[in-house]
mmCIF file with all atom_site columns, C-alpha atoms and ligand atoms in Angstrom:
data_model
loop_
_atom_site.group_PDB
_atom_site.id
_atom_site.type_symbol
_atom_site.label_atom_id
_atom_site.label_alt_id
_atom_site.label_comp_id
_atom_site.label_asym_id
_atom_site.label_entity_id
_atom_site.label_seq_id
_atom_site.pdbx_PDB_ins_code
_atom_site.Cartn_x
_atom_site.Cartn_y
_atom_site.Cartn_z
_atom_site.occupancy
_atom_site.B_iso_or_equiv
_atom_site.pdbx_formal_charge
_atom_site.auth_seq_id
_atom_site.auth_comp_id
_atom_site.auth_asym_id
_atom_site.auth_atom_id
_atom_site.pdbx_PDB_model_num
ATOM   1   C  CA  . MET Q 1 1   ? -13.223 80.646 -144.614 1.00 0.00 ? 1   MET Q CA  1
ATOM   2   C  CA  . ALA Q 1 2   ? -14.243 78.325 -142.642 1.00 0.00 ? 2   ALA Q CA  1
ATOM   3   C  CA  . HIS Q 1 3   ? -17.777 77.649 -142.094 1.00 0.00 ? 3   HIS Q CA  1
ATOM   4   C  CA  . THR Q 1 4   ? -18.085 77.031 -138.258 1.00 0.00 ? 4   THR Q CA  1
ATOM   5   C  CA  . LEU Q 1 5   ? -21.062 74.768 -135.846 1.00 0.00 ? 5   LEU Q CA  1
ATOM   6   C  CA  . PRO Q 1 6   ? -22.799 77.907 -133.972 1.00 0.00 ? 6   PRO Q CA  1
ATOM   7   C  CA  . ALA Q 1 7   ? -23.481 77.903 -130.325 1.00 0.00 ? 7   ALA Q CA  1
ATOM   8   C  CA  . LEU Q 1 8   ? -26.749 76.526 -129.260 1.00 0.00 ? 8   LEU Q CA  1
ATOM   9   C  CA  . PRO Q 1 9   ? -28.253 80.029 -128.233 1.00 0.00 ? 9   PRO Q CA  1
ATOM   10  C  CA  . TYR Q 1 10  ? -29.925 77.589 -124.879 1.00 0.00 ? 10  TYR Q CA  1
ATOM   11  C  CA  . ALA Q 1 11  ? -29.257 74.257 -122.471 1.00 0.00 ? 11  ALA Q CA  1
ATOM   12  C  CA  . PHE Q 1 12  ? -29.605 71.077 -124.342 1.00 0.00 ? 12  PHE Q CA  1
ATOM   13  C  CA  . ASP Q 1 13  ? -32.187 70.375 -121.907 1.00 0.00 ? 13  ASP Q CA  1
ATOM   14  C  CA  . ALA Q 1 14  ? -34.070 73.820 -122.121 1.00 0.00 ? 14  ALA Q CA  1
ATOM   15  C  CA  . LEU Q 1 15  ? -36.406 72.817 -124.769 1.00 0.00 ? 15  LEU Q CA  1
ATOM   16  C  CA  . GLU Q 1 16  ? -37.951 69.973 -122.151 1.00 0.00 ? 16  GLU Q CA  1
ATOM   17  C  CA  . PRO Q 1 17  ? -40.623 68.136 -122.222 1.00 0.00 ? 17  PRO Q CA  1
ATOM   18  C  CA  . HIS Q 1 18  ? -41.117 68.706 -125.838 1.00 0.00 ? 18  HIS Q CA  1
ATOM   19  C  CA  . ILE Q 1 19  ? -37.769 68.337 -127.500 1.00 0.00 ? 19  ILE Q CA  1
ATOM   20  C  CA  . ASP Q 1 20  ? -35.613 66.060 -125.283 1.00 0.00 ? 20  ASP Q CA  1
ATOM   21  C  CA  . ALA Q 1 21  ? -32.221 67.071 -123.760 1.00 0.00 ? 21  ALA Q CA  1
ATOM   22  C  CA  . LYS Q 1 22  ? -30.342 64.178 -125.429 1.00 0.00 ? 22  LYS Q CA  1
ATOM   23  C  CA  . THR Q 1 23  ? -31.388 64.173 -129.058 1.00 0.00 ? 23  THR Q CA  1
ATOM   24  C  CA  . MET Q 1 24  ? -30.253 68.297 -128.671 1.00 0.00 ? 24  MET Q CA  1
ATOM   25  C  CA  . GLU Q 1 25  ? -27.313 67.107 -127.665 1.00 0.00 ? 25  GLU Q CA  1
ATOM   26  C  CA  . ILE Q 1 26  ? -26.730 64.399 -130.584 1.00 0.00 ? 26  ILE Q CA  1
ATOM   27  C  CA  . HIS Q 1 27  ? -28.548 66.883 -133.241 1.00 0.00 ? 27  HIS Q CA  1
ATOM   28  C  CA  . SER Q 1 28  ? -26.832 69.663 -132.750 1.00 0.00 ? 28  SER Q CA  1
ATOM   29  C  CA  . GLN Q 1 29  ? -23.253 67.962 -131.620 1.00 0.00 ? 29  GLN Q CA  1
ATOM   30  C  CA  . LYS Q 1 30  ? -22.827 65.200 -134.069 1.00 0.00 ? 30  LYS Q CA  1
ATOM   31  C  CA  . HIS Q 1 31  ? -25.550 65.798 -136.531 1.00 0.00 ? 31  HIS Q CA  1
ATOM   32  C  CA  . HIS Q 1 32  ? -24.839 69.398 -137.504 1.00 0.00 ? 32  HIS Q CA  1
ATOM   33  C  CA  . LYS Q 1 33  ? -20.839 69.001 -137.274 1.00 0.00 ? 33  LYS Q CA  1
ATOM   34  C  CA  . ALA Q 1 34  ? -20.991 66.381 -139.430 1.00 0.00 ? 34  ALA Q CA  1
ATOM   35  C  CA  . TYR Q 1 35  ? -22.400 68.600 -142.334 1.00 0.00 ? 35  TYR Q CA  1
ATOM   36  C  CA  . VAL Q 1 36  ? -20.178 71.452 -141.019 1.00 0.00 ? 36  VAL Q CA  1
ATOM   37  C  CA  . ASP Q 1 37  ? -16.691 69.197 -141.580 1.00 0.00 ? 37  ASP Q CA  1
ATOM   38  C  CA  . ASN Q 1 38  ? -17.881 67.871 -144.430 1.00 0.00 ? 38  ASN Q CA  1
ATOM   39  C  CA  . LEU Q 1 39  ? -18.551 71.160 -145.971 1.00 0.00 ? 39  LEU Q CA  1
ATOM   40  C  CA  . ASN Q 1 40  ? -15.564 72.423 -145.419 1.00 0.00 ? 40  ASN Q CA  1
ATOM   41  C  CA  . ASN Q 1 41  ? -13.763 69.359 -146.516 1.00 0.00 ? 41  ASN Q CA  1
ATOM   42  C  CA  . ALA Q 1 42  ? -15.872 69.159 -149.565 1.00 0.00 ? 42  ALA Q CA  1
ATOM   43  C  CA  . LEU Q 1 43  ? -14.335 73.426 -150.285 1.00 0.00 ? 43  LEU Q CA  1
ATOM   44  C  CA  . LYS Q 1 44  ? -10.587 72.455 -148.914 1.00 0.00 ? 44  LYS Q CA  1
ATOM   45  C  CA  . ASP Q 1 45  ? -9.704  72.697 -152.528 1.00 0.00 ? 45  ASP Q CA  1
ATOM   46  C  CA  . HIS Q 1 46  ? -12.102 75.674 -153.762 1.00 0.00 ? 46  HIS Q CA  1
ATOM   47  C  CA  . ALA Q 1 47  ? -10.068 78.831 -152.721 1.00 0.00 ? 47  ALA Q CA  1
ATOM   48  C  CA  . GLU Q 1 48  ? -12.615 80.835 -155.216 1.00 0.00 ? 48  GLU Q CA  1
ATOM   49  C  CA  . LEU Q 1 49  ? -15.867 79.637 -153.404 1.00 0.00 ? 49  LEU Q CA  1
ATOM   50  C  CA  . ALA Q 1 50  ? -13.920 80.675 -150.015 1.00 0.00 ? 50  ALA Q CA  1
ATOM   51  C  CA  . ALA Q 1 51  ? -15.662 84.504 -149.925 1.00 0.00 ? 51  ALA Q CA  1
ATOM   52  C  CA  . HIS Q 1 52  ? -18.719 83.069 -149.881 1.00 0.00 ? 52  HIS Q CA  1
ATOM   53  C  CA  . ASP Q 1 53  ? -21.438 82.650 -146.897 1.00 0.00 ? 53  ASP Q CA  1
ATOM   54  C  CA  . ILE Q 1 54  ? -23.032 79.337 -146.660 1.00 0.00 ? 54  ILE Q CA  1
ATOM   55  C  CA  . VAL Q 1 55  ? -26.530 81.753 -147.974 1.00 0.00 ? 55  VAL Q CA  1
ATOM   56  C  CA  . SER Q 1 56  ? -24.584 82.882 -150.938 1.00 0.00 ? 56  SER Q CA  1
ATOM   57  C  CA  . LEU Q 1 57  ? -23.245 79.186 -151.757 1.00 0.00 ? 57  LEU Q CA  1
ATOM   58  C  CA  . LEU Q 1 58  ? -26.761 78.117 -151.254 1.00 0.00 ? 58  LEU Q CA  1
ATOM   59  C  CA  . ARG Q 1 59  ? -28.228 80.567 -153.319 1.00 0.00 ? 59  ARG Q CA  1
ATOM   60  C  CA  . ASN Q 1 60  ? -25.882 80.504 -156.417 1.00 0.00 ? 60  ASN Q CA  1
ATOM   61  C  CA  . ILE Q 1 61  ? -25.617 76.864 -155.839 1.00 0.00 ? 61  ILE Q CA  1
ATOM   62  C  CA  . LYS Q 1 62  ? -25.447 76.310 -159.773 1.00 0.00 ? 62  LYS Q CA  1
ATOM   63  C  CA  . SER Q 1 63  ? -22.015 77.860 -159.776 1.00 0.00 ? 63  SER Q CA  1
ATOM   64  C  CA  . VAL Q 1 64  ? -20.470 75.565 -157.442 1.00 0.00 ? 64  VAL Q CA  1
ATOM   65  C  CA  . PRO Q 1 65  ? -18.684 73.044 -159.769 1.00 0.00 ? 65  PRO Q CA  1
ATOM   66  C  CA  . GLU Q 1 66  ? -20.875 70.218 -159.821 1.00 0.00 ? 66  GLU Q CA  1
ATOM   67  C  CA  . ALA Q 1 67  ? -18.224 68.019 -158.808 1.00 0.00 ? 67  ALA Q CA  1
ATOM   68  C  CA  . ILE Q 1 68  ? -18.431 69.083 -155.310 1.00 0.00 ? 68  ILE Q CA  1
ATOM   69  C  CA  . ARG Q 1 69  ? -22.272 70.174 -155.955 1.00 0.00 ? 69  ARG Q CA  1
ATOM   70  C  CA  . PRO Q 1 70  ? -24.448 67.098 -154.350 1.00 0.00 ? 70  PRO Q CA  1
ATOM   71  C  CA  . ALA Q 1 71  ? -21.977 67.385 -151.378 1.00 0.00 ? 71  ALA Q CA  1
ATOM   72  C  CA  . VAL Q 1 72  ? -22.593 71.767 -150.916 1.00 0.00 ? 72  VAL Q CA  1
ATOM   73  C  CA  . ILE Q 1 73  ? -25.978 70.825 -151.206 1.00 0.00 ? 73  ILE Q CA  1
ATOM   74  C  CA  . ASN Q 1 74  ? -26.134 68.028 -148.920 1.00 0.00 ? 74  ASN Q CA  1
ATOM   75  C  CA  . ASN Q 1 75  ? -23.701 69.637 -146.071 1.00 0.00 ? 75  ASN Q CA  1
ATOM   76  C  CA  . GLY Q 1 76  ? -24.159 72.860 -147.225 1.00 0.00 ? 76  GLY Q CA  1
ATOM   77  C  CA  . GLY Q 1 77  ? -28.443 72.893 -146.862 1.00 0.00 ? 77  GLY Q CA  1
ATOM   78  C  CA  . GLY Q 1 78  ? -27.281 70.501 -143.540 1.00 0.00 ? 78  GLY Q CA  1
ATOM   79  C  CA  . HIS Q 1 79  ? -25.484 73.312 -142.055 1.00 0.00 ? 79  HIS Q CA  1
ATOM   80  C  CA  . HIS Q 1 80  ? -28.190 76.438 -143.070 1.00 0.00 ? 80  HIS Q CA  1
ATOM   81  C  CA  . ASN Q 1 81  ? -31.038 74.566 -142.048 1.00 0.00 ? 81  ASN Q CA  1
ATOM   82  C  CA  . HIS Q 1 82  ? -30.149 73.478 -139.066 1.00 0.00 ? 82  HIS Q CA  1
ATOM   83  C  CA  . SER Q 1 83  ? -28.720 76.958 -137.942 1.00 0.00 ? 83  SER Q CA  1
ATOM   84  C  CA  . LEU Q 1 84  ? -32.349 78.374 -138.873 1.00 0.00 ? 84  LEU Q CA  1
ATOM   85  C  CA  . PHE Q 1 85  ? -33.845 75.162 -136.811 1.00 0.00 ? 85  PHE Q CA  1
ATOM   86  C  CA  . TRP Q 1 86  ? -31.436 76.137 -133.123 1.00 0.00 ? 86  TRP Q CA  1
ATOM   87  C  CA  . GLU Q 1 87  ? -32.894 80.047 -133.872 1.00 0.00 ? 87  GLU Q CA  1
ATOM   88  C  CA  . ILE Q 1 88  ? -36.545 79.523 -134.532 1.00 0.00 ? 88  ILE Q CA  1
ATOM   89  C  CA  . MET Q 1 89  ? -36.775 77.234 -131.673 1.00 0.00 ? 89  MET Q CA  1
ATOM   90  C  CA  . ALA Q 1 90  ? -36.483 78.641 -127.479 1.00 0.00 ? 90  ALA Q CA  1
ATOM   91  C  CA  . PRO Q 1 91  ? -37.597 78.134 -124.192 1.00 0.00 ? 91  PRO Q CA  1
ATOM   92  C  CA  . ASN Q 1 92  ? -41.090 79.501 -122.694 1.00 0.00 ? 92  ASN Q CA  1
ATOM   93  C  CA  . ALA Q 1 93  ? -41.844 80.078 -126.409 1.00 0.00 ? 93  ALA Q CA  1
ATOM   94  C  CA  . GLY Q 1 94  ? -44.708 78.619 -128.791 1.00 0.00 ? 94  GLY Q CA  1
ATOM   95  C  CA  . GLY Q 1 95  ? -48.552 79.926 -128.701 1.00 0.00 ? 95  GLY Q CA  1
ATOM   96  C  CA  . GLU Q 1 96  ? -49.266 81.751 -131.832 1.00 0.00 ? 96  GLU Q CA  1
ATOM   97  C  CA  . PRO Q 1 97  ? -47.985 84.050 -133.675 1.00 0.00 ? 97  PRO Q CA  1
ATOM   98  C  CA  . THR Q 1 98  ? -48.333 88.256 -133.619 1.00 0.00 ? 98  THR Q CA  1
ATOM   99  C  CA  . GLY Q 1 99  ? -46.767 91.093 -134.929 1.00 0.00 ? 99  GLY Q CA  1
ATOM   100 C  CA  . ALA Q 1 100 ? -46.500 91.180 -138.708 1.00 0.00 ? 100 ALA Q CA  1
ATOM   101 C  CA  . ILE Q 1 101 ? -46.387 87.311 -139.105 1.00 0.00 ? 101 ILE Q CA  1
ATOM   102 C  CA  . GLY Q 1 102 ? -49.089 86.767 -137.821 1.00 0.00 ? 102 GLY Q CA  1
ATOM   103 C  CA  . ASP Q 1 103 ? -51.484 89.254 -139.590 1.00 0.00 ? 103 ASP Q CA  1
ATOM   104 C  CA  . ALA Q 1 104 ? -49.529 87.283 -143.035 1.00 0.00 ? 104 ALA Q CA  1
ATOM   105 C  CA  . ILE Q 1 105 ? -50.485 83.657 -141.440 1.00 0.00 ? 105 ILE Q CA  1
ATOM   106 C  CA  . LYS Q 1 106 ? -53.494 84.770 -140.624 1.00 0.00 ? 106 LYS Q CA  1
ATOM   107 C  CA  . ALA Q 1 107 ? -53.666 86.821 -144.468 1.00 0.00 ? 107 ALA Q CA  1
ATOM   108 C  CA  . THR Q 1 108 ? -52.630 83.578 -146.059 1.00 0.00 ? 108 THR Q CA  1
ATOM   109 C  CA  . PHE Q 1 109 ? -54.456 80.501 -143.959 1.00 0.00 ? 109 PHE Q CA  1
ATOM   110 C  CA  . GLY Q 1 110 ? -57.133 81.412 -142.762 1.00 0.00 ? 110 GLY Q CA  1
ATOM   111 C  CA  . ASP Q 1 111 ? -56.174 81.514 -139.106 1.00 0.00 ? 111 ASP Q CA  1
ATOM   112 C  CA  . PHE Q 1 112 ? -53.385 79.992 -137.198 1.00 0.00 ? 112 PHE Q CA  1
ATOM   113 C  CA  . THR Q 1 113 ? -54.763 76.583 -136.844 1.00 0.00 ? 113 THR Q CA  1
ATOM   114 C  CA  . LYS Q 1 114 ? -55.104 76.248 -140.616 1.00 0.00 ? 114 LYS Q CA  1
ATOM   115 C  CA  . PHE Q 1 115 ? -51.474 77.400 -140.991 1.00 0.00 ? 115 PHE Q CA  1
ATOM   116 C  CA  . LYS Q 1 116 ? -50.274 74.178 -138.406 1.00 0.00 ? 116 LYS Q CA  1
ATOM   117 C  CA  . ASP Q 1 117 ? -52.187 71.801 -139.949 1.00 0.00 ? 117 ASP Q CA  1
ATOM   118 C  CA  . THR Q 1 118 ? -50.780 72.695 -143.448 1.00 0.00 ? 118 THR Q CA  1
ATOM   119 C  CA  . VAL Q 1 119 ? -47.246 72.627 -142.251 1.00 0.00 ? 119 VAL Q CA  1
ATOM   120 C  CA  . LYS Q 1 120 ? -48.117 69.158 -140.174 1.00 0.00 ? 120 LYS Q CA  1
ATOM   121 C  CA  . GLN Q 1 121 ? -49.857 67.490 -143.686 1.00 0.00 ? 121 GLN Q CA  1
ATOM   122 C  CA  . ASN Q 1 122 ? -46.212 68.359 -145.406 1.00 0.00 ? 122 ASN Q CA  1
ATOM   123 C  CA  . ALA Q 1 123 ? -44.561 66.882 -141.614 1.00 0.00 ? 123 ALA Q CA  1
ATOM   124 C  CA  . LEU Q 1 124 ? -46.404 63.647 -142.528 1.00 0.00 ? 124 LEU Q CA  1
ATOM   125 C  CA  . THR Q 1 125 ? -46.331 63.329 -146.362 1.00 0.00 ? 125 THR Q CA  1
ATOM   126 C  CA  . GLN Q 1 126 ? -42.984 63.687 -146.742 1.00 0.00 ? 126 GLN Q CA  1
ATOM   127 C  CA  . PHE Q 1 127 ? -41.837 60.774 -147.597 1.00 0.00 ? 127 PHE Q CA  1
ATOM   128 C  CA  . GLY Q 1 128 ? -38.296 59.452 -145.667 1.00 0.00 ? 128 GLY Q CA  1
ATOM   129 C  CA  . SER Q 1 129 ? -36.322 62.418 -144.591 1.00 0.00 ? 129 SER Q CA  1
ATOM   130 C  CA  . GLY Q 1 130 ? -36.648 66.182 -144.868 1.00 0.00 ? 130 GLY Q CA  1
ATOM   131 C  CA  . TRP Q 1 131 ? -38.020 69.723 -144.025 1.00 0.00 ? 131 TRP Q CA  1
ATOM   132 C  CA  . SER Q 1 132 ? -41.909 71.105 -143.603 1.00 0.00 ? 132 SER Q CA  1
ATOM   133 C  CA  . TRP Q 1 133 ? -41.283 74.584 -144.256 1.00 0.00 ? 133 TRP Q CA  1
ATOM   134 C  CA  . LEU Q 1 134 ? -42.472 78.255 -144.348 1.00 0.00 ? 134 LEU Q CA  1
ATOM   135 C  CA  . VAL Q 1 135 ? -40.340 80.158 -146.926 1.00 0.00 ? 135 VAL Q CA  1
ATOM   136 C  CA  . TRP Q 1 136 ? -40.683 83.544 -148.267 1.00 0.00 ? 136 TRP Q CA  1
ATOM   137 C  CA  . ASP Q 1 137 ? -41.320 83.712 -151.921 1.00 0.00 ? 137 ASP Q CA  1
ATOM   138 C  CA  . PRO Q 1 138 ? -39.633 87.217 -153.554 1.00 0.00 ? 138 PRO Q CA  1
ATOM   139 C  CA  . THR Q 1 139 ? -41.055 86.468 -156.852 1.00 0.00 ? 139 THR Q CA  1
ATOM   140 C  CA  . ALA Q 1 140 ? -44.266 86.251 -155.371 1.00 0.00 ? 140 ALA Q CA  1
ATOM   141 C  CA  . SER Q 1 141 ? -44.108 88.385 -152.515 1.00 0.00 ? 141 SER Q CA  1
ATOM   142 C  CA  . ALA Q 1 142 ? -46.103 86.114 -150.192 1.00 0.00 ? 142 ALA Q CA  1
ATOM   143 C  CA  . ILE Q 1 143 ? -45.683 83.390 -147.370 1.00 0.00 ? 143 ILE Q CA  1
ATOM   144 C  CA  . LYS Q 1 144 ? -46.008 79.715 -148.352 1.00 0.00 ? 144 LYS Q CA  1
ATOM   145 C  CA  . THR Q 1 145 ? -46.032 76.057 -146.867 1.00 0.00 ? 145 THR Q CA  1
ATOM   146 C  CA  . ILE Q 1 146 ? -44.022 73.813 -148.885 1.00 0.00 ? 146 ILE Q CA  1
ATOM   147 C  CA  . LYS Q 1 147 ? -41.781 70.414 -148.308 1.00 0.00 ? 147 LYS Q CA  1
ATOM   148 C  CA  . LYS Q 1 148 ? -38.261 69.425 -149.303 1.00 0.00 ? 148 LYS Q CA  1
ATOM   149 C  CA  . PRO Q 1 149 ? -36.667 66.388 -148.786 1.00 0.00 ? 149 PRO Q CA  1
ATOM   150 C  CA  . ASN Q 1 150 ? -33.417 65.320 -147.651 1.00 0.00 ? 150 ASN Q CA  1
ATOM   151 C  CA  . GLN Q 1 151 ? -31.138 68.367 -146.361 1.00 0.00 ? 151 GLN Q CA  1
ATOM   152 C  CA  . ASP Q 1 152 ? -32.202 70.393 -149.548 1.00 0.00 ? 152 ASP Q CA  1
ATOM   153 C  CA  . SER Q 1 153 ? -32.430 74.339 -149.166 1.00 0.00 ? 153 SER Q CA  1
ATOM   154 C  CA  . PRO Q 1 154 ? -35.638 76.560 -149.683 1.00 0.00 ? 154 PRO Q CA  1
ATOM   155 C  CA  . LEU Q 1 155 ? -32.404 79.031 -150.523 1.00 0.00 ? 155 LEU Q CA  1
ATOM   156 C  CA  . MET Q 1 156 ? -31.059 76.805 -153.909 1.00 0.00 ? 156 MET Q CA  1
ATOM   157 C  CA  . ASP Q 1 157 ? -35.019 77.975 -155.484 1.00 0.00 ? 157 ASP Q CA  1
ATOM   158 C  CA  . GLY Q 1 158 ? -34.984 81.667 -154.740 1.00 0.00 ? 158 GLY Q CA  1
ATOM   159 C  CA  . HIS Q 1 159 ? -36.684 81.082 -151.700 1.00 0.00 ? 159 HIS Q CA  1
ATOM   160 C  CA  . VAL Q 1 160 ? -36.427 83.090 -147.819 1.00 0.00 ? 160 VAL Q CA  1
ATOM   161 C  CA  . PRO Q 1 161 ? -36.728 80.393 -145.409 1.00 0.00 ? 161 PRO Q CA  1
ATOM   162 C  CA  . LEU Q 1 162 ? -38.983 81.123 -141.817 1.00 0.00 ? 162 LEU Q CA  1
ATOM   163 C  CA  . LEU Q 1 163 ? -39.626 78.440 -139.689 1.00 0.00 ? 163 LEU Q CA  1
ATOM   164 C  CA  . GLY Q 1 164 ? -38.826 74.829 -140.700 1.00 0.00 ? 164 GLY Q CA  1
ATOM   165 C  CA  . CYS Q 1 165 ? -39.765 71.982 -139.111 1.00 0.00 ? 165 CYS Q CA  1
ATOM   166 C  CA  . ASP Q 1 166 ? -37.393 69.077 -138.673 1.00 0.00 ? 166 ASP Q CA  1
ATOM   167 C  CA  . ILE Q 1 167 ? -38.750 65.599 -139.860 1.00 0.00 ? 167 ILE Q CA  1
ATOM   168 C  CA  . TRP Q 1 168 ? -35.826 63.249 -139.974 1.00 0.00 ? 168 TRP Q CA  1
ATOM   169 C  CA  . GLU Q 1 169 ? -36.274 60.827 -137.571 1.00 0.00 ? 169 GLU Q CA  1
ATOM   170 C  CA  . HIS Q 1 170 ? -33.383 62.124 -135.984 1.00 0.00 ? 170 HIS Q CA  1
ATOM   171 C  CA  . ALA Q 1 171 ? -34.711 64.950 -134.776 1.00 0.00 ? 171 ALA Q CA  1
ATOM   172 C  CA  . TYR Q 1 172 ? -36.863 63.165 -132.916 1.00 0.00 ? 172 TYR Q CA  1
ATOM   173 C  CA  . TYR Q 1 173 ? -36.663 59.127 -132.219 1.00 0.00 ? 173 TYR Q CA  1
ATOM   174 C  CA  . LEU Q 1 174 ? -34.877 59.104 -129.067 1.00 0.00 ? 174 LEU Q CA  1
ATOM   175 C  CA  . LYS Q 1 175 ? -38.887 60.461 -127.473 1.00 0.00 ? 175 LYS Q CA  1
ATOM   176 C  CA  . TYR Q 1 176 ? -41.408 59.672 -130.224 1.00 0.00 ? 176 TYR Q CA  1
ATOM   177 C  CA  . GLN Q 1 177 ? -39.584 56.596 -132.034 1.00 0.00 ? 177 GLN Q CA  1
ATOM   178 C  CA  . ASN Q 1 178 ? -42.258 56.129 -135.470 1.00 0.00 ? 178 ASN Q CA  1
ATOM   179 C  CA  . LEU Q 1 179 ? -44.877 59.061 -134.234 1.00 0.00 ? 179 LEU Q CA  1
ATOM   180 C  CA  . ARG Q 1 180 ? -43.825 61.845 -136.426 1.00 0.00 ? 180 ARG Q CA  1
ATOM   181 C  CA  . ALA Q 1 181 ? -46.971 62.977 -135.703 1.00 0.00 ? 181 ALA Q CA  1
ATOM   182 C  CA  . GLY Q 1 182 ? -46.561 63.824 -132.344 1.00 0.00 ? 182 GLY Q CA  1
ATOM   183 C  CA  . TYR Q 1 183 ? -43.591 65.309 -132.262 1.00 0.00 ? 183 TYR Q CA  1
ATOM   184 C  CA  . VAL Q 1 184 ? -44.745 67.744 -134.475 1.00 0.00 ? 184 VAL Q CA  1
ATOM   185 C  CA  . ASP Q 1 185 ? -47.491 68.921 -132.396 1.00 0.00 ? 185 ASP Q CA  1
ATOM   186 C  CA  . ALA Q 1 186 ? -45.026 68.976 -129.397 1.00 0.00 ? 186 ALA Q CA  1
ATOM   187 C  CA  . TRP Q 1 187 ? -42.954 71.027 -131.315 1.00 0.00 ? 187 TRP Q CA  1
ATOM   188 C  CA  . TRP Q 1 188 ? -45.154 74.112 -131.700 1.00 0.00 ? 188 TRP Q CA  1
ATOM   189 C  CA  . ASN Q 1 189 ? -44.575 74.495 -127.926 1.00 0.00 ? 189 ASN Q CA  1
ATOM   190 C  CA  . VAL Q 1 190 ? -40.938 76.198 -128.488 1.00 0.00 ? 190 VAL Q CA  1
ATOM   191 C  CA  . VAL Q 1 191 ? -41.068 77.638 -131.921 1.00 0.00 ? 191 VAL Q CA  1
ATOM   192 C  CA  . ASN Q 1 192 ? -39.971 81.240 -131.464 1.00 0.00 ? 192 ASN Q CA  1
ATOM   193 C  CA  . TRP Q 1 193 ? -42.772 83.601 -133.099 1.00 0.00 ? 193 TRP Q CA  1
ATOM   194 C  CA  . LYS Q 1 194 ? -39.866 86.410 -132.207 1.00 0.00 ? 194 LYS Q CA  1
ATOM   195 C  CA  . LYS Q 1 195 ? -37.650 85.290 -134.366 1.00 0.00 ? 195 LYS Q CA  1
ATOM   196 C  CA  . VAL Q 1 196 ? -39.238 84.132 -137.463 1.00 0.00 ? 196 VAL Q CA  1
ATOM   197 C  CA  . ASP Q 1 197 ? -41.033 87.642 -137.224 1.00 0.00 ? 197 ASP Q CA  1
ATOM   198 C  CA  . GLU Q 1 198 ? -37.564 89.208 -137.462 1.00 0.00 ? 198 GLU Q CA  1
ATOM   199 C  CA  . LEU Q 1 199 ? -36.638 86.624 -140.427 1.00 0.00 ? 199 LEU Q CA  1
ATOM   200 C  CA  . TYR Q 1 200 ? -40.098 87.683 -141.908 1.00 0.00 ? 200 TYR Q CA  1
ATOM   201 C  CA  . GLN Q 1 201 ? -39.979 91.076 -141.602 1.00 0.00 ? 201 GLN Q CA  1
ATOM   202 C  CA  . THR Q 1 202 ? -36.376 90.912 -142.903 1.00 0.00 ? 202 THR Q CA  1
ATOM   203 C  CA  . ALA Q 1 203 ? -36.793 88.864 -145.772 1.00 0.00 ? 203 ALA Q CA  1
ATOM   204 C  CA  . LYS Q 1 204 ? -40.040 91.035 -147.140 1.00 0.00 ? 204 LYS Q CA  1
ATOM   205 C  CA  . ALA Q 1 205 ? -37.913 93.873 -146.939 1.00 0.00 ? 205 ALA Q CA  1
ATOM   206 C  CA  . GLY Q 1 206 ? -35.855 91.935 -149.857 1.00 0.00 ? 206 GLY Q CA  1
ATOM   207 C  CA  . LYS Q 1 207 ? -32.834 92.427 -147.241 1.00 0.00 ? 207 LYS Q CA  1
HETATM 208 MN MN1 . MN  B 2 .   ? -31.552 67.453 -138.113 1.00 0.00 ? 1   MN  B MN1 1
#
């Protein structure tokens, strides 16, 4: 089964002024597409992996042959991270989370401001490229914030990613240049909490 580039669930300019249309276009149509193409290329001689979807490949990364494992970590991770990223953003979004995820954030971090501070701190202290994440940890039965380098997927650690802020320069450089903090501050205005709540409830139910 070939992996495919998902269509963006909104127009390139839908997240303006927080994320500019040109960044969205290049990010999805060039960067994300390259991860998908490179993943398919890495898998092309491995028919035994053809039945695995991207989540299964990453969760079971240790069973991927060593010769192609780095390519699957980088490009499969990039594919899944970005597929999630488009979904957890939306126009006319942002604000404070409500529902089950809103309750879990308050219970875990004290309040929404403290939660945002930890996500931002993780974003700003990730040296080079990577992601600042909110994940579900099934072992601890809890949500937690983490940062990971490159395109390393939280799925490889047994975590379920719920919310991710892409802090590669390609995610923000056209509009924010070197000001990663300004990008992270603006990004909260496009977070699709309804989707994050769905992901949280599905993860918590163990599905
Ligand atoms: Mn990216």
